[in-house]
PDB file of C-alpha atoms in Angstrom:
ATOM      1  CA  MET A   1    -118.513-140.730  72.082  1.00 44.00           C
ATOM      2  CA  SER A   2    -121.486-139.393  69.824  1.00 58.00           C
ATOM      3  CA  LYS A   3    -121.255-136.437  67.785  1.00 74.00           C
ATOM      4  CA  LEU A   4    -121.958-133.268  68.642  1.00 74.00           C
ATOM      5  CA  ARG A   5    -125.365-133.022  67.048  1.00 94.00           C
ATOM      6  CA  THR A   6    -126.514-128.704  66.320  1.00 97.00           C
ATOM      7  CA  ALA A   7    -129.632-127.575  65.662  1.00 97.00           C
ATOM      8  CA  ILE A   8    -130.795-123.335  64.299  1.00 98.00           C
ATOM      9  CA  ILE A   9    -134.442-122.838  65.308  1.00 98.00           C
ATOM     10  CA  VAL A  10    -136.659-120.023  62.953  1.00 98.00           C
ATOM     11  CA  ASP A  11    -139.946-118.467  64.806  1.00 97.00           C
ATOM     12  CA  ASP A  12    -140.754-115.362  65.297  1.00 95.00           C
ATOM     13  CA  HIS A  13    -142.912-115.672  68.733  1.00 95.00           C
ATOM     14  CA  PRO A  14    -139.957-115.648  71.517  1.00 96.00           C
ATOM     15  CA  LEU A  15    -142.042-118.334  74.348  1.00 95.00           C
ATOM     16  CA  ALA A  16    -141.965-120.807  71.176  1.00 95.00           C
ATOM     17  CA  ARG A  17    -138.477-120.208  70.915  1.00 97.00           C
ATOM     18  CA  LEU A  18    -137.864-120.665  74.018  1.00 97.00           C
ATOM     19  CA  ALA A  19    -140.013-124.480  73.932  1.00 96.00           C
ATOM     20  CA  ILE A  20    -138.554-125.848  71.341  1.00 97.00           C
ATOM     21  CA  ARG A  21    -134.849-124.765  72.898  1.00 98.00           C
ATOM     22  CA  GLY A  22    -135.628-126.649  75.839  1.00 97.00           C
ATOM     23  CA  VAL A  23    -136.982-129.402  73.616  1.00 97.00           C
ATOM     24  CA  LEU A  24    -133.774-129.713  72.033  1.00 97.00           C
ATOM     25  CA  GLU A  25    -131.346-128.903  74.581  1.00 97.00           C
ATOM     26  CA  LYS A  26    -132.814-132.359  77.010  1.00 97.00           C
ATOM     27  CA  GLN A  27    -132.664-134.541  73.881  1.00 95.00           C
ATOM     28  CA  ARG A  28    -128.808-133.281  73.801  1.00 96.00           C
ATOM     29  CA  ILE A  29    -129.288-131.149  70.759  1.00 97.00           C
ATOM     30  CA  THR A  30    -127.072-127.908  70.896  1.00 97.00           C
ATOM     31  CA  VAL A  31    -128.713-124.846  69.793  1.00 98.00           C
ATOM     32  CA  ILE A  32    -126.311-122.736  67.751  1.00 97.00           C
ATOM     33  CA  ASN A  33    -128.953-119.504  66.603  1.00 97.00           C
ATOM     34  CA  GLU A  34    -132.600-118.767  66.395  1.00 98.00           C
ATOM     35  CA  TYR A  35    -133.595-116.481  64.199  1.00 97.00           C
ATOM     36  CA  GLU A  36    -137.162-114.561  63.485  1.00 96.00           C
ATOM     37  CA  ASP A  37    -137.320-114.562  60.055  1.00 95.00           C
ATOM     38  CA  GLY A  38    -137.129-117.153  57.100  1.00 94.00           C
ATOM     39  CA  ALA A  39    -134.962-114.901  54.905  1.00 95.00           C
ATOM     40  CA  THR A  40    -132.210-113.712  57.600  1.00 96.00           C
ATOM     41  CA  ALA A  41    -132.394-117.779  58.661  1.00 95.00           C
ATOM     42  CA  LEU A  42    -131.733-118.491  55.082  1.00 94.00           C
ATOM     43  CA  GLU A  43    -128.254-116.376  54.593  1.00 94.00           C
ATOM     44  CA  ALA A  44    -127.144-117.485  58.165  1.00 93.00           C
ATOM     45  CA  LEU A  45    -127.508-120.939  56.974  1.00 91.00           C
ATOM     46  CA  THR A  46    -125.561-120.107  53.987  1.00 88.00           C
ATOM     47  CA  LYS A  47    -122.277-119.432  55.726  1.00 89.00           C
ATOM     48  CA  THR A  48    -123.149-122.213  59.105  1.00 86.00           C
ATOM     49  CA  ALA A  49    -123.796-126.028  59.365  1.00 86.00           C
ATOM     50  CA  ALA A  50    -126.686-126.717  61.369  1.00 94.00           C
ATOM     51  CA  ASP A  51    -127.392-130.636  61.712  1.00 95.00           C
ATOM     52  CA  ILE A  52    -131.538-130.161  62.653  1.00 96.00           C
ATOM     53  CA  VAL A  53    -133.330-126.342  61.519  1.00 96.00           C
ATOM     54  CA  VAL A  54    -136.653-126.003  63.045  1.00 97.00           C
ATOM     55  CA  VAL A  55    -138.516-124.033  61.407  1.00 95.00           C
ATOM     56  CA  ASP A  56    -141.908-122.831  61.941  1.00 93.00           C
ATOM     57  CA  VAL A  57    -145.033-122.420  58.816  1.00 89.00           C
ATOM     58  CA  GLU A  58    -145.749-119.129  59.534  1.00 88.00           C
ATOM     59  CA  ILE A  59    -142.423-116.782  59.525  1.00 93.00           C
ATOM     60  CA  PRO A  60    -141.933-113.375  58.383  1.00 92.00           C
ATOM     61  CA  GLY A  61    -140.531-112.793  54.825  1.00 89.00           C
ATOM     62  CA  VAL A  62    -139.808-116.113  53.319  1.00 91.00           C
ATOM     63  CA  ASN A  63    -142.222-118.531  55.143  1.00 89.00           C
ATOM     64  CA  GLY A  64    -141.775-121.809  56.230  1.00 89.00           C
ATOM     65  CA  VAL A  65    -142.681-123.562  53.017  1.00 88.00           C
ATOM     66  CA  GLU A  66    -140.142-121.590  51.367  1.00 92.00           C
ATOM     67  CA  LEU A  67    -137.197-121.574  53.239  1.00 93.00           C
ATOM     68  CA  VAL A  68    -137.775-125.547  53.390  1.00 91.00           C
ATOM     69  CA  GLU A  69    -137.663-125.384  49.311  1.00 90.00           C
ATOM     70  CA  LYS A  70    -134.866-123.164  49.228  1.00 93.00           C
ATOM     71  CA  LEU A  71    -132.766-124.995  51.642  1.00 92.00           C
ATOM     72  CA  ARG A  72    -133.334-128.662  49.464  1.00 89.00           C
ATOM     73  CA  ALA A  73    -132.428-126.173  46.415  1.00 92.00           C
ATOM     74  CA  ARG A  74    -129.057-125.866  48.072  1.00 90.00           C
ATOM     75  CA  GLN A  75    -128.359-129.312  49.062  1.00 89.00           C
ATOM     76  CA  PHE A  76    -128.941-129.513  52.643  1.00 89.00           C
ATOM     77  CA  THR A  77    -128.534-132.971  53.755  1.00 89.00           C
ATOM     78  CA  GLY A  78    -129.866-131.992  57.651  1.00 91.00           C
ATOM     79  CA  VAL A  79    -133.189-132.549  59.262  1.00 93.00           C
ATOM     80  CA  LEU A  80    -135.828-130.248  58.649  1.00 91.00           C
ATOM     81  CA  ILE A  81    -138.303-129.951  61.112  1.00 91.00           C
ATOM     82  CA  VAL A  82    -141.429-128.012  60.202  1.00 88.00           C
ATOM     83  CA  VAL A  83    -143.650-127.152  63.117  1.00 88.00           C
ATOM     84  CA  SER A  84    -147.693-124.994  62.900  1.00 81.00           C
ATOM     85  CA  ALA A  85    -149.625-124.053  65.947  1.00 76.00           C
ATOM     86  CA  LYS A  86    -152.563-123.266  63.149  1.00 70.00           C
ATOM     87  CA  LYS A  87    -152.499-123.879  58.861  1.00 60.00           C
ATOM     88  CA  ARG A  88    -152.573-127.642  58.142  1.00 63.00           C
ATOM     89  CA  SER A  89    -152.619-126.604  54.295  1.00 62.00           C
ATOM     90  CA  LEU A  90    -149.050-124.986  54.677  1.00 59.00           C
ATOM     91  CA  LEU A  91    -148.285-127.986  57.144  1.00 58.00           C
ATOM     92  CA  GLN A  92    -148.996-130.652  53.926  1.00 64.00           C
ATOM     93  CA  GLN A  93    -147.253-128.094  51.155  1.00 63.00           C
ATOM     94  CA  THR A  94    -144.195-128.289  53.794  1.00 60.00           C
ATOM     95  CA  LEU A  95    -143.839-132.239  53.384  1.00 63.00           C
ATOM     96  CA  ARG A  96    -144.531-132.422  50.035  1.00 68.00           C
ATOM     97  CA  SER A  97    -141.310-129.596  49.728  1.00 65.00           C
ATOM     98  CA  GLY A  98    -138.844-132.207  51.468  1.00 62.00           C
ATOM     99  CA  GLY A  99    -139.681-131.018  55.434  1.00 58.00           C
ATOM    100  CA  ARG A 100    -140.714-133.519  58.043  1.00 56.00           C
TER     101      ARG A 100
END
């Protein structure tokens, strides 16, 4: 039996979250929660374990780059998937911070 894989989605756009959820669920990944901003997600991730975090670069509060940096600083060992519809410069910065 394969290990249950879990994910958290962090994106302020409801349609984007819905699309990401659909992609993850097709891969048999269970989405355990969704957040609209980085600060709320960061707080939740100190209490909840997830194998995968999908984060938009441009989210309110703690942005995607900062969220990735803070999660890596807290020794988060899961997969961080960073998405962006726009700003390539922020995406590059996030990759340097440990996102994929």
